[in-house]
Coordinates of C-alpha atoms (C1' of nucleotides) in Angstrom, one line a residue:
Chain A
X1 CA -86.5 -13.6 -36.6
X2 CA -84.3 -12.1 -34.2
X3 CA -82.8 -9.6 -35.9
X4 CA -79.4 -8.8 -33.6
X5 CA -78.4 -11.8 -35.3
X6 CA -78.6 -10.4 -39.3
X7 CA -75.5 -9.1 -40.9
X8 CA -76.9 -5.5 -40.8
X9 CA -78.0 -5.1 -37.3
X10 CA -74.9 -6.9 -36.2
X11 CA -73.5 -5.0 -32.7
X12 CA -77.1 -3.8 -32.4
X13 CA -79.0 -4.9 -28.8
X14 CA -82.6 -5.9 -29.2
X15 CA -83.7 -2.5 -27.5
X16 CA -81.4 -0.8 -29.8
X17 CA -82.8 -2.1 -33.0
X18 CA -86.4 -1.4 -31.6
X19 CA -85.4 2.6 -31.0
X20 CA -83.8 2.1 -34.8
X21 CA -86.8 1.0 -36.6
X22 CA -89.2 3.7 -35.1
X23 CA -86.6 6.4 -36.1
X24 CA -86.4 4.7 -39.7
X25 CA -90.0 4.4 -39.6
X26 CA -89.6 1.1 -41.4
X27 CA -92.5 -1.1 -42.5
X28 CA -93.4 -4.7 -42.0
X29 CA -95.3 -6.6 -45.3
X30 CA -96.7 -9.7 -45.7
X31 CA -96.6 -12.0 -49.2
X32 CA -98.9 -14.9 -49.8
X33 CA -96.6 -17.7 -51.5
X34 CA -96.5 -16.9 -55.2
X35 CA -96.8 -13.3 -54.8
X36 CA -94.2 -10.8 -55.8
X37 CA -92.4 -8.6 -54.0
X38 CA -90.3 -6.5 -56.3
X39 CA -91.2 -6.6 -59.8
X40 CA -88.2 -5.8 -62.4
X41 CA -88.2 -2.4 -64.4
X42 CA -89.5 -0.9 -61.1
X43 CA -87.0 1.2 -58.9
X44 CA -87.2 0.6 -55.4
X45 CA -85.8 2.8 -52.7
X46 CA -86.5 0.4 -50.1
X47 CA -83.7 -2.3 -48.7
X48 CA -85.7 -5.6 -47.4
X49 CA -84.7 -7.9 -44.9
X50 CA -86.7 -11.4 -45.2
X51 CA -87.9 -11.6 -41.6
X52 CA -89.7 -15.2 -42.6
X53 CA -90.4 -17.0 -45.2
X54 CA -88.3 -17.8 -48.7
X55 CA -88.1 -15.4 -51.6
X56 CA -86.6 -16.4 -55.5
X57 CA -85.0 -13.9 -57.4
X58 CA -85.5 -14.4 -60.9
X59 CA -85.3 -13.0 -64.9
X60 CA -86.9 -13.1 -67.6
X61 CA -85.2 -12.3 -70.6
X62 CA -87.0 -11.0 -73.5
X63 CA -87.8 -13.9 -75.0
X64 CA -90.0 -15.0 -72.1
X65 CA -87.7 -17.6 -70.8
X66 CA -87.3 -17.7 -66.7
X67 CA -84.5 -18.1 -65.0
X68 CA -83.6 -18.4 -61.1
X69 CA -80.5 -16.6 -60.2
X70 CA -80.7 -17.1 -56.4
X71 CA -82.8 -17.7 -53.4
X72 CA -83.3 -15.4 -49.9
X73 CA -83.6 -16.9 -46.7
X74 CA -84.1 -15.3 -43.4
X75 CA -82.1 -13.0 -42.0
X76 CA -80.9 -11.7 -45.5
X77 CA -80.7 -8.3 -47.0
X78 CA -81.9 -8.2 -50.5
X79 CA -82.9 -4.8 -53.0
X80 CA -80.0 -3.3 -51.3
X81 CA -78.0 -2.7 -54.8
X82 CA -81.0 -1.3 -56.4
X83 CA -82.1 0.7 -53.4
X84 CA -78.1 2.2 -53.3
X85 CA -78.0 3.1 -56.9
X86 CA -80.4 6.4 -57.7
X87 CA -82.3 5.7 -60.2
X88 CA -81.5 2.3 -61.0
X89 CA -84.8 -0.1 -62.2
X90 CA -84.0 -3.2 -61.2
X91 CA -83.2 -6.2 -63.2
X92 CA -84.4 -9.0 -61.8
X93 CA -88.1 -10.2 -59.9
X94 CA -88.4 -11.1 -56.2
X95 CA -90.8 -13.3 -55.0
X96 CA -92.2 -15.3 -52.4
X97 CA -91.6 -18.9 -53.1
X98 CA -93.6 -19.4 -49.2
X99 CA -96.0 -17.4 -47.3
X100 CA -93.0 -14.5 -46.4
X101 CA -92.8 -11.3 -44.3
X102 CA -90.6 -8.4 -45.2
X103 CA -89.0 -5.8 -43.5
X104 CA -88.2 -2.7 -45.8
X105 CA -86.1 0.0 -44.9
X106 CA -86.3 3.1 -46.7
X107 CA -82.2 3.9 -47.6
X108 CA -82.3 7.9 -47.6
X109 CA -83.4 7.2 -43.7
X110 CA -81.1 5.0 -43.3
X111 CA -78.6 7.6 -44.5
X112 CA -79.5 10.4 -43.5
X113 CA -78.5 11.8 -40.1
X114 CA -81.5 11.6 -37.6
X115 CA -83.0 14.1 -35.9
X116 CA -82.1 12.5 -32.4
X117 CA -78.7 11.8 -34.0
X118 CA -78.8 8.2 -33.0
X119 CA -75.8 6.5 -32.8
X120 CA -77.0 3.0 -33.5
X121 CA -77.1 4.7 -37.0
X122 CA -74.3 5.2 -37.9
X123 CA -73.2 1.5 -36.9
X124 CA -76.6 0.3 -39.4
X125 CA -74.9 2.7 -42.0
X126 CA -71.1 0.4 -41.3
X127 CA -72.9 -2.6 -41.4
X128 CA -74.5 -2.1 -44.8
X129 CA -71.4 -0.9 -46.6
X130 CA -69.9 -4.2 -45.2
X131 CA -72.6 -6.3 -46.2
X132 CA -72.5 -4.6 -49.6
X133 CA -68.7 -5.0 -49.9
X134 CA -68.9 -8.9 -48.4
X135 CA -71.0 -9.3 -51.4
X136 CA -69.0 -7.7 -53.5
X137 CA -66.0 -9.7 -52.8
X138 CA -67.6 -13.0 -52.8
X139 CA -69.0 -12.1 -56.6
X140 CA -65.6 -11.5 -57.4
X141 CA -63.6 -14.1 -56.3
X142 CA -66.8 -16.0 -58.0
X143 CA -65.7 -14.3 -61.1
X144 CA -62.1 -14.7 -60.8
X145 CA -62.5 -18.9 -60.3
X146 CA -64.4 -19.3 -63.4
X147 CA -62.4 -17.3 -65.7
X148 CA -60.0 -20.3 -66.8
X149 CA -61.4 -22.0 -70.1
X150 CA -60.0 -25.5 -68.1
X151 CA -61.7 -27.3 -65.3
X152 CA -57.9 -27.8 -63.7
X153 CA -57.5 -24.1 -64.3
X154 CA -60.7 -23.1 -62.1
X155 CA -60.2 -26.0 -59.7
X156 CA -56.7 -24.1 -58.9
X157 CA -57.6 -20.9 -58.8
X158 CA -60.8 -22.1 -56.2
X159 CA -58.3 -24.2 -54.4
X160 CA -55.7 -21.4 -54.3
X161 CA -58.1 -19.1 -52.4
X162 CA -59.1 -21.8 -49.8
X163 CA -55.2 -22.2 -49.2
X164 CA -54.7 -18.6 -48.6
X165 CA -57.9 -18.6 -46.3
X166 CA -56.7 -21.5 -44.6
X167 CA -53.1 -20.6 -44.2
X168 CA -52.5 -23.9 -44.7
X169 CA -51.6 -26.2 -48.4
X170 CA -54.7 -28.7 -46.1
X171 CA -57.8 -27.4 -46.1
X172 CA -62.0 -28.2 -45.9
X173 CA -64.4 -27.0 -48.5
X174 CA -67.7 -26.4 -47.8
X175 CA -69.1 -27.6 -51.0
X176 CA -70.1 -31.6 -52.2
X177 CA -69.0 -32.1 -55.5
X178 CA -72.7 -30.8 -56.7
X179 CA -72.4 -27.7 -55.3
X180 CA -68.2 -27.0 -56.0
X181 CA -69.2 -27.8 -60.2
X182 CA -72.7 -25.3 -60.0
X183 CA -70.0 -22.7 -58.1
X184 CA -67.5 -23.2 -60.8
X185 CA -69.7 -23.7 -63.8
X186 CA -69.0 -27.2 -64.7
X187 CA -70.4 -30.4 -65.1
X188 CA -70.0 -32.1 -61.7
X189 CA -69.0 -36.0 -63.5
X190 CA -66.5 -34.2 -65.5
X191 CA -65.0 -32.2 -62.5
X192 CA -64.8 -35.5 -60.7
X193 CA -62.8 -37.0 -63.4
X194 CA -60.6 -34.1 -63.3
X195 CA -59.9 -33.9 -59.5
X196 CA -58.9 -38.0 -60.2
X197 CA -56.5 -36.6 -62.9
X198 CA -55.0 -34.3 -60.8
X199 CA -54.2 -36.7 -57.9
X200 CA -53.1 -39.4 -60.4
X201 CA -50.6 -36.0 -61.7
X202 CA -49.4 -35.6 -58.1
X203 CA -51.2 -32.3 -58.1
X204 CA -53.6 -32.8 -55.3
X205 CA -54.3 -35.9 -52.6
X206 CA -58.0 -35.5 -51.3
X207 CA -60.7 -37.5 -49.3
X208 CA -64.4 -36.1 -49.1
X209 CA -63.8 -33.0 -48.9
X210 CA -60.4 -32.4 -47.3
X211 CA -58.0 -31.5 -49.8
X212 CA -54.1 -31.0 -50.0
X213 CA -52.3 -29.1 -52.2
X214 CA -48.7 -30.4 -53.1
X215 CA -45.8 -29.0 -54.4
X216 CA -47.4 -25.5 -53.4
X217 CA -44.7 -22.6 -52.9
X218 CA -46.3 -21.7 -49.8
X219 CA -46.6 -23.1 -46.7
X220 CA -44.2 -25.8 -47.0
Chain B
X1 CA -57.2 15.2 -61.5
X2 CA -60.2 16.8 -60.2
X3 CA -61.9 15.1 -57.1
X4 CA -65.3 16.8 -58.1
X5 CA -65.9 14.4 -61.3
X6 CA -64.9 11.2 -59.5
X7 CA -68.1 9.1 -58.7
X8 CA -66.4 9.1 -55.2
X9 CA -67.2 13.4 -54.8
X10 CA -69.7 13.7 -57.0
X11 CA -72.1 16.2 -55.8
X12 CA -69.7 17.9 -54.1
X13 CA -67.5 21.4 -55.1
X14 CA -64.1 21.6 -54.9
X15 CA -64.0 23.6 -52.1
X16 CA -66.5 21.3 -50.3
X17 CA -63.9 18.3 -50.9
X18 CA -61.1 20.2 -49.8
X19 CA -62.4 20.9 -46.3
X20 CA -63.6 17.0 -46.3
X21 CA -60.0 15.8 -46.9
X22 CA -58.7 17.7 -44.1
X23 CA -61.6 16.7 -41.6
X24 CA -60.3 13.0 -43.1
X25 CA -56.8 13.7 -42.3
X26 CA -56.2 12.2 -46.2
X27 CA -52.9 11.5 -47.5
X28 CA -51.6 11.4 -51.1
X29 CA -48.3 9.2 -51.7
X30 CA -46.3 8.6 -54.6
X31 CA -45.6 5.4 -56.1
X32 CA -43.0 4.6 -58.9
X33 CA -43.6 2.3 -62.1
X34 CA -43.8 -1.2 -60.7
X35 CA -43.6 -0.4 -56.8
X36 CA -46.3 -2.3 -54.7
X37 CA -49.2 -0.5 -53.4
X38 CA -50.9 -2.6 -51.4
X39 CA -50.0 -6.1 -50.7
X40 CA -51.7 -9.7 -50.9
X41 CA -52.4 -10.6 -47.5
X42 CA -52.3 -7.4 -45.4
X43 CA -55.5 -5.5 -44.5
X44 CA -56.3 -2.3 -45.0
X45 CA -58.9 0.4 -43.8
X46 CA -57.8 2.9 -46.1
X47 CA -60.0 3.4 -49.0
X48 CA -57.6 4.2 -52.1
X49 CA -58.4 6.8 -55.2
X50 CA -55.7 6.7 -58.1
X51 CA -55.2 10.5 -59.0
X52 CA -52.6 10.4 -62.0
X53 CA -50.5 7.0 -63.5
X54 CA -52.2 3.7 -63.9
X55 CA -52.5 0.6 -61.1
X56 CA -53.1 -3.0 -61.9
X57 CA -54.7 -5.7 -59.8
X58 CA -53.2 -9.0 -59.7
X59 CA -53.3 -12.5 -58.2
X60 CA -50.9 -15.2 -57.5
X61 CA -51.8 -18.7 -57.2
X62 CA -50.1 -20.5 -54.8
X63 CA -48.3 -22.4 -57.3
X64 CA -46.7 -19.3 -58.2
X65 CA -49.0 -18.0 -61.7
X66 CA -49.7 -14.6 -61.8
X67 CA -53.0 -13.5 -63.4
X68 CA -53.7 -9.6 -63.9
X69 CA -57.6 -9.5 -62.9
X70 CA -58.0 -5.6 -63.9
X71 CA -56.6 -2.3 -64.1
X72 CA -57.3 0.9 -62.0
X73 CA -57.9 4.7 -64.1
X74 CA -57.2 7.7 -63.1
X75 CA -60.5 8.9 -60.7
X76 CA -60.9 5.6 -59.9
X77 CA -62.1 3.9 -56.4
X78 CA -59.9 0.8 -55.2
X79 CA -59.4 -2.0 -52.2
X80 CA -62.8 -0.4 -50.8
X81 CA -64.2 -3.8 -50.3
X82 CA -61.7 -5.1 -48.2
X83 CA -61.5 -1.6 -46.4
X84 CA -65.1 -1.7 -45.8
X85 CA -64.4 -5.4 -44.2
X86 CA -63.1 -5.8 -41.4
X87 CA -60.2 -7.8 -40.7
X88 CA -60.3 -9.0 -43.8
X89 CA -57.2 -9.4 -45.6
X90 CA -56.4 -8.8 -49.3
X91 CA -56.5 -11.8 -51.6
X92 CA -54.9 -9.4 -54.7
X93 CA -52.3 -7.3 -55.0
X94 CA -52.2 -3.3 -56.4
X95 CA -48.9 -2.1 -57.7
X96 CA -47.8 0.8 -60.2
X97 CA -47.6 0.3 -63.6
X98 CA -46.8 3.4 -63.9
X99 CA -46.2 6.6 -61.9
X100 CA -48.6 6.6 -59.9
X101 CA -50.4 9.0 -56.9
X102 CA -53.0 7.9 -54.6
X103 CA -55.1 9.5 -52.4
X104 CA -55.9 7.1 -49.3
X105 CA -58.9 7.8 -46.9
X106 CA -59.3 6.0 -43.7
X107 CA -62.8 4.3 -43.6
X108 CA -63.2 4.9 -39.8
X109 CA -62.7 8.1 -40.3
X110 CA -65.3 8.3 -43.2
X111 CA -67.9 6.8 -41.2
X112 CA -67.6 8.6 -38.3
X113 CA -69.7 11.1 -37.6
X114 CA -67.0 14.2 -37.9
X115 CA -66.6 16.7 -35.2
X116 CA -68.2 19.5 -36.8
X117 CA -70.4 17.5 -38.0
X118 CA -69.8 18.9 -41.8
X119 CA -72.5 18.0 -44.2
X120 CA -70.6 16.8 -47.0
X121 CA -69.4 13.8 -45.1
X122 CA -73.4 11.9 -45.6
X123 CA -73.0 12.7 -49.0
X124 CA -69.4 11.0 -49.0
X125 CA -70.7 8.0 -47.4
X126 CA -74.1 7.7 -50.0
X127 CA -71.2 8.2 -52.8
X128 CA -69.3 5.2 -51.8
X129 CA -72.7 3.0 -51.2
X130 CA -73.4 3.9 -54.9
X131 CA -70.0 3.3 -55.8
X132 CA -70.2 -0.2 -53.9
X133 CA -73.5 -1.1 -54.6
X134 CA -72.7 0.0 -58.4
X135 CA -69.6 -2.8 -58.6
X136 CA -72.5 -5.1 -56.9
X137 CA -74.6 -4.8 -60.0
X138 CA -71.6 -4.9 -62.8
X139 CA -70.3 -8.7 -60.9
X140 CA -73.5 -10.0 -60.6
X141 CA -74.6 -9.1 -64.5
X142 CA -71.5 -10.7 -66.0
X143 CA -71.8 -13.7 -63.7
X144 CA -75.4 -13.9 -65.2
X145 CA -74.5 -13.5 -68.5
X146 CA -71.7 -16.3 -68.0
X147 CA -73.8 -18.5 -66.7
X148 CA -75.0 -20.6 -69.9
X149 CA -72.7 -23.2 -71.2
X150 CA -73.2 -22.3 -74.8
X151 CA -72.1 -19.4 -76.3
X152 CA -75.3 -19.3 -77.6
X153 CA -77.3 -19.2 -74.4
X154 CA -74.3 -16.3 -73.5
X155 CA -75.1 -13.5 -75.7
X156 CA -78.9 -13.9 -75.4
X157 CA -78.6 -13.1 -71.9
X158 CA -76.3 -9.9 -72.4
X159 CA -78.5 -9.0 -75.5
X160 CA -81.3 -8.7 -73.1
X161 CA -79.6 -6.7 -70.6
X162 CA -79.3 -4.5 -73.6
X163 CA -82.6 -4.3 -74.7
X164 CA -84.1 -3.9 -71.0
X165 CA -81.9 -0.6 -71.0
X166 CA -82.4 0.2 -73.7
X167 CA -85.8 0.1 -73.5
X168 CA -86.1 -1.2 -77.1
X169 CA -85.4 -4.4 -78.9
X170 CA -82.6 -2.5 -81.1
X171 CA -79.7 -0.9 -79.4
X172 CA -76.0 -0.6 -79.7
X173 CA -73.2 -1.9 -77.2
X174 CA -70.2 -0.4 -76.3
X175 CA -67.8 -3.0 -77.1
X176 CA -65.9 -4.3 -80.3
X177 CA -65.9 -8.2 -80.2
X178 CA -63.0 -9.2 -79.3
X179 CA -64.2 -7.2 -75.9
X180 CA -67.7 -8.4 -76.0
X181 CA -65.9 -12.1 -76.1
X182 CA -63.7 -11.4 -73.2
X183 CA -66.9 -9.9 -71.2
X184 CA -68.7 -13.5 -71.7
X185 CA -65.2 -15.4 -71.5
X186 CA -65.4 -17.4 -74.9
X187 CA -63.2 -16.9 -78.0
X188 CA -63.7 -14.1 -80.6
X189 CA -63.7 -16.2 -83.5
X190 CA -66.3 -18.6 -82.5
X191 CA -68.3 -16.2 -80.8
X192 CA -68.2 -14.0 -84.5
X193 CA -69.5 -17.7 -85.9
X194 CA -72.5 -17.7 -83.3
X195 CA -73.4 -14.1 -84.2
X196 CA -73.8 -15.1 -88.3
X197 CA -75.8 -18.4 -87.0
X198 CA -77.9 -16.2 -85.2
X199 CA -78.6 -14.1 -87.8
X200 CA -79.5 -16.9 -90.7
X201 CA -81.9 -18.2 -87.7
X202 CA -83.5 -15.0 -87.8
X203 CA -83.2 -14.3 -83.9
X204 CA -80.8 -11.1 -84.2
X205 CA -79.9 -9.0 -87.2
X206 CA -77.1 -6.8 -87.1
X207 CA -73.9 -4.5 -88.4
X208 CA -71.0 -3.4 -86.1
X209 CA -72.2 -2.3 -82.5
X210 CA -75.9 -2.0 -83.6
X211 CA -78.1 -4.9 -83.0
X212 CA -81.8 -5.7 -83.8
X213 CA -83.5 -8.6 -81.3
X214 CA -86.2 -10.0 -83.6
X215 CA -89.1 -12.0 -82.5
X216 CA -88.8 -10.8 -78.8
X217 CA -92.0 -10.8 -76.6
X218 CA -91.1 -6.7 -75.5
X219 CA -91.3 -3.5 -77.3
X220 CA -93.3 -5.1 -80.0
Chain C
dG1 C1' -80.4 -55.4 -41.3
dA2 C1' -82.8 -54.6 -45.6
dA3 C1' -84.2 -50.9 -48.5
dA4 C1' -84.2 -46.5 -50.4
dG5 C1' -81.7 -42.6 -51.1
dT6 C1' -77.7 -39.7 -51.7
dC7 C1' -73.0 -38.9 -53.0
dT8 C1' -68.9 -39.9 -55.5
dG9 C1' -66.2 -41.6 -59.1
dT10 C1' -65.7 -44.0 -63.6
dT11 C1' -66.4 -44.8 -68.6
dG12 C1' -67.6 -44.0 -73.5
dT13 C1' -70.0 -41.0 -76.8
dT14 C1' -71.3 -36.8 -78.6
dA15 C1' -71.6 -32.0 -79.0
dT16 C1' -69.4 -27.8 -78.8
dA17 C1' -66.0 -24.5 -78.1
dA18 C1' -61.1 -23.3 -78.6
dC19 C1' -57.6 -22.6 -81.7
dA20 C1' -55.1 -21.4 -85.9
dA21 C1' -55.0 -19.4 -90.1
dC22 C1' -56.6 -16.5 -93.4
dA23 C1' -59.6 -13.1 -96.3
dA24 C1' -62.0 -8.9 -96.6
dG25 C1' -63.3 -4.4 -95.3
dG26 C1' -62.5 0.0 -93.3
dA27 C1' -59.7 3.7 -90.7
dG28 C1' -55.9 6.3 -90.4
dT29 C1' -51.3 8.0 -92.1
dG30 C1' -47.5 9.2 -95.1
Chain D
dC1 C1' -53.2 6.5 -103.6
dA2 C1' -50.5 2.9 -101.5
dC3 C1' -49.5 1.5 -97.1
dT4 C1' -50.1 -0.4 -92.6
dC5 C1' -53.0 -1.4 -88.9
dC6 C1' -57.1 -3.0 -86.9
dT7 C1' -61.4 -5.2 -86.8
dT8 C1' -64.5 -8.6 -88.3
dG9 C1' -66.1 -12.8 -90.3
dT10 C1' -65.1 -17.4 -92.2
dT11 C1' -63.3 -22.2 -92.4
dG12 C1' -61.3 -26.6 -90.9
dT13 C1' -59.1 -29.2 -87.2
dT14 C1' -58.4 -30.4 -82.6
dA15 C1' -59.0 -30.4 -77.8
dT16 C1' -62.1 -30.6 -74.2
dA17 C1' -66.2 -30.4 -71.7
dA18 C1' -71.0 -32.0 -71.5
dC19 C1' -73.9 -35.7 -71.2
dA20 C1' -75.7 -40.2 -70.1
dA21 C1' -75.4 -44.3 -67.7
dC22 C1' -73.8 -47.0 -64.2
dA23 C1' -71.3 -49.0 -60.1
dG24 C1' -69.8 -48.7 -55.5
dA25 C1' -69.7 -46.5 -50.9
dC26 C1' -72.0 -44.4 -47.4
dT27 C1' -76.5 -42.6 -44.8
dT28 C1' -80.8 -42.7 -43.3
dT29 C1' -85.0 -44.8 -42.0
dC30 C1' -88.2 -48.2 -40.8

DNA sequence: GAAAGTCTGTTGTTATAACAACAAGGAGTG
DNA sequence: CACTCCTTGTTGTTATAACAACAGACTTTC
């Protein structure tokens, strides 16, 4: 894993990243495939980055049924929220779903001021506040596209985002029709049925996944 | 309003936070009832804090629908995550709903190591990491909780949020229905219905705000 | 180029949530 | 106490989404 490449050590050389993790004296752990990582109702002080591997986040709830929220690949930050908050046990259960490696951090070194006053520290501290607010955003707008009771009221408000992205009424999602229903929280046949309804009502005109948005009062 | 209870300061005294808003080069502006604050499609790297009045976020569709997604109280962080991102532009809009002050605060300038290197500035930047990471945690609950189809499947989830806190398998919540109902996004009536099903199945028992999980694997 | 697999769109049926309307039980006020 | 206001729970009806099943188009692979 080549960590220049990760969201947090982004603008950081190799050498750089090196000098950063001997200052942050962070640790390197291995997890057979099964194993768990983080175990809910524990607090954790430590961020992880996967290094290799695949984690699962998961919950139980209290009636002993699982569920999988999401997954971690490599090169992702995960723990970070709980690690941020003082005090907070976490919620959820990471573990390996492969033979994994883990790099934790511990966050009060992260934020606290080195000794050597490094300045590739204060660029790890900007890049986790961005990956916490990137998250933040994406939950969000996440939240925002499935408030509507309607599948044409969620399709518009997901399709009005890509247009503003886009800065264009045409646009590419990066979704197939599985993927855009799970996102919204709909049954994929019955979204497909309603994208129909909404090209037949002059709405929208799509192919695949290019997508137009008509009689929008921008853009025009 | 006083800076020192805002989750933003905490930790710090008054005279503390004085000195930091001048090493910021801060700036309070005033806003009248229905002015725009910041604007849908701009970006900003100023981090704002409400101080007296009352702001609302809102969104327009690019057919032209407003929706108001939430509203911003006095003490209150806002437009962080899009300060904390950059080049990112602002998908929502902040204006005054009523008179309304704000304190802005560059996040550059936040980040930076100051000058004179004043203390209180690492404690500023672990505040808004808790603040961020804290709106992480909030999102990606409610998106949890809202993931079932049934209301059903809806409340179990929250319920066991509850409990986990709680530490116990009776607790109360801090919301009358018609809230609880607009946390989960389903109606109050039939979400009342559920709740009495519930109960004659024997999984909850309750009475106003206090609620008893029965037959749950914890805190037997 | 045949076969298997994946993705998309369609239909009909069923389950379920939204909605509307109302009754009952406080809480607060004059 | 009578009054209003607000919250909660109940019922019946209607709208809508989930679900199941399938057909057609397109990919991938041997």
């Amino acid at each position: 894993m080549n960590l220049s490449n990760t969201q947090l050590f982004r603008g950081l050389e190799e050498a750089e990243i090196t000098s950063l993790l001997g200052c942050l004296n962070a640790t390197t752990r291995s997890f057979q495939k099964g194993e768990v990582i983080l175990s809910e109702g524990n607090i954790t002080e430590n961020i992880g980055i996967l290094l290799s591997g695949l984690a699962v986040i998961s919950c139980n709830d209290i009636w002993g049924n699982t569920s999988i929220l999401s997954h971690v690949a490599p090169g992702s930050v995960f723990a970070e929220v709980y690690a941020c908050i003082p005090g907070e046990s976490m919620l959820v259960t990471v573990s390996a779903a492969e033979d994994t490696s883990i790099l934790f951090m511990n966050v009060g070194r992260v934020l606290a001021t080195c000794i050597n006053a490094c300045p590739f520290h204060t660029r790890l501290v900007r890049n986790l506040l961005t990956v916490c607010a990137h998250r933040n955003l994406q939950l969000s707008q996440r939240i925002q596209h499935t408030s509507s009771k309607s599948i044409r009221g969620r399709l518009m408000s997901y399709f009005s985002e890509c247009a503003k992205r886009a800065g264009s009424n045409s646009f590419l999602i990066p979704y197939n029709r599985q993927q855009l229903a799970d996102y919204l929280n709909v049954d994929r046949s019955t979204m497909c049925n309603e994208l129909s309804k909404m090209q037949k009502d002059g709405i929208i005109e799509y192919s695949k996944n290019q997508f137009l948005l008509k009689d929008s009062l921008m853009f025009q």
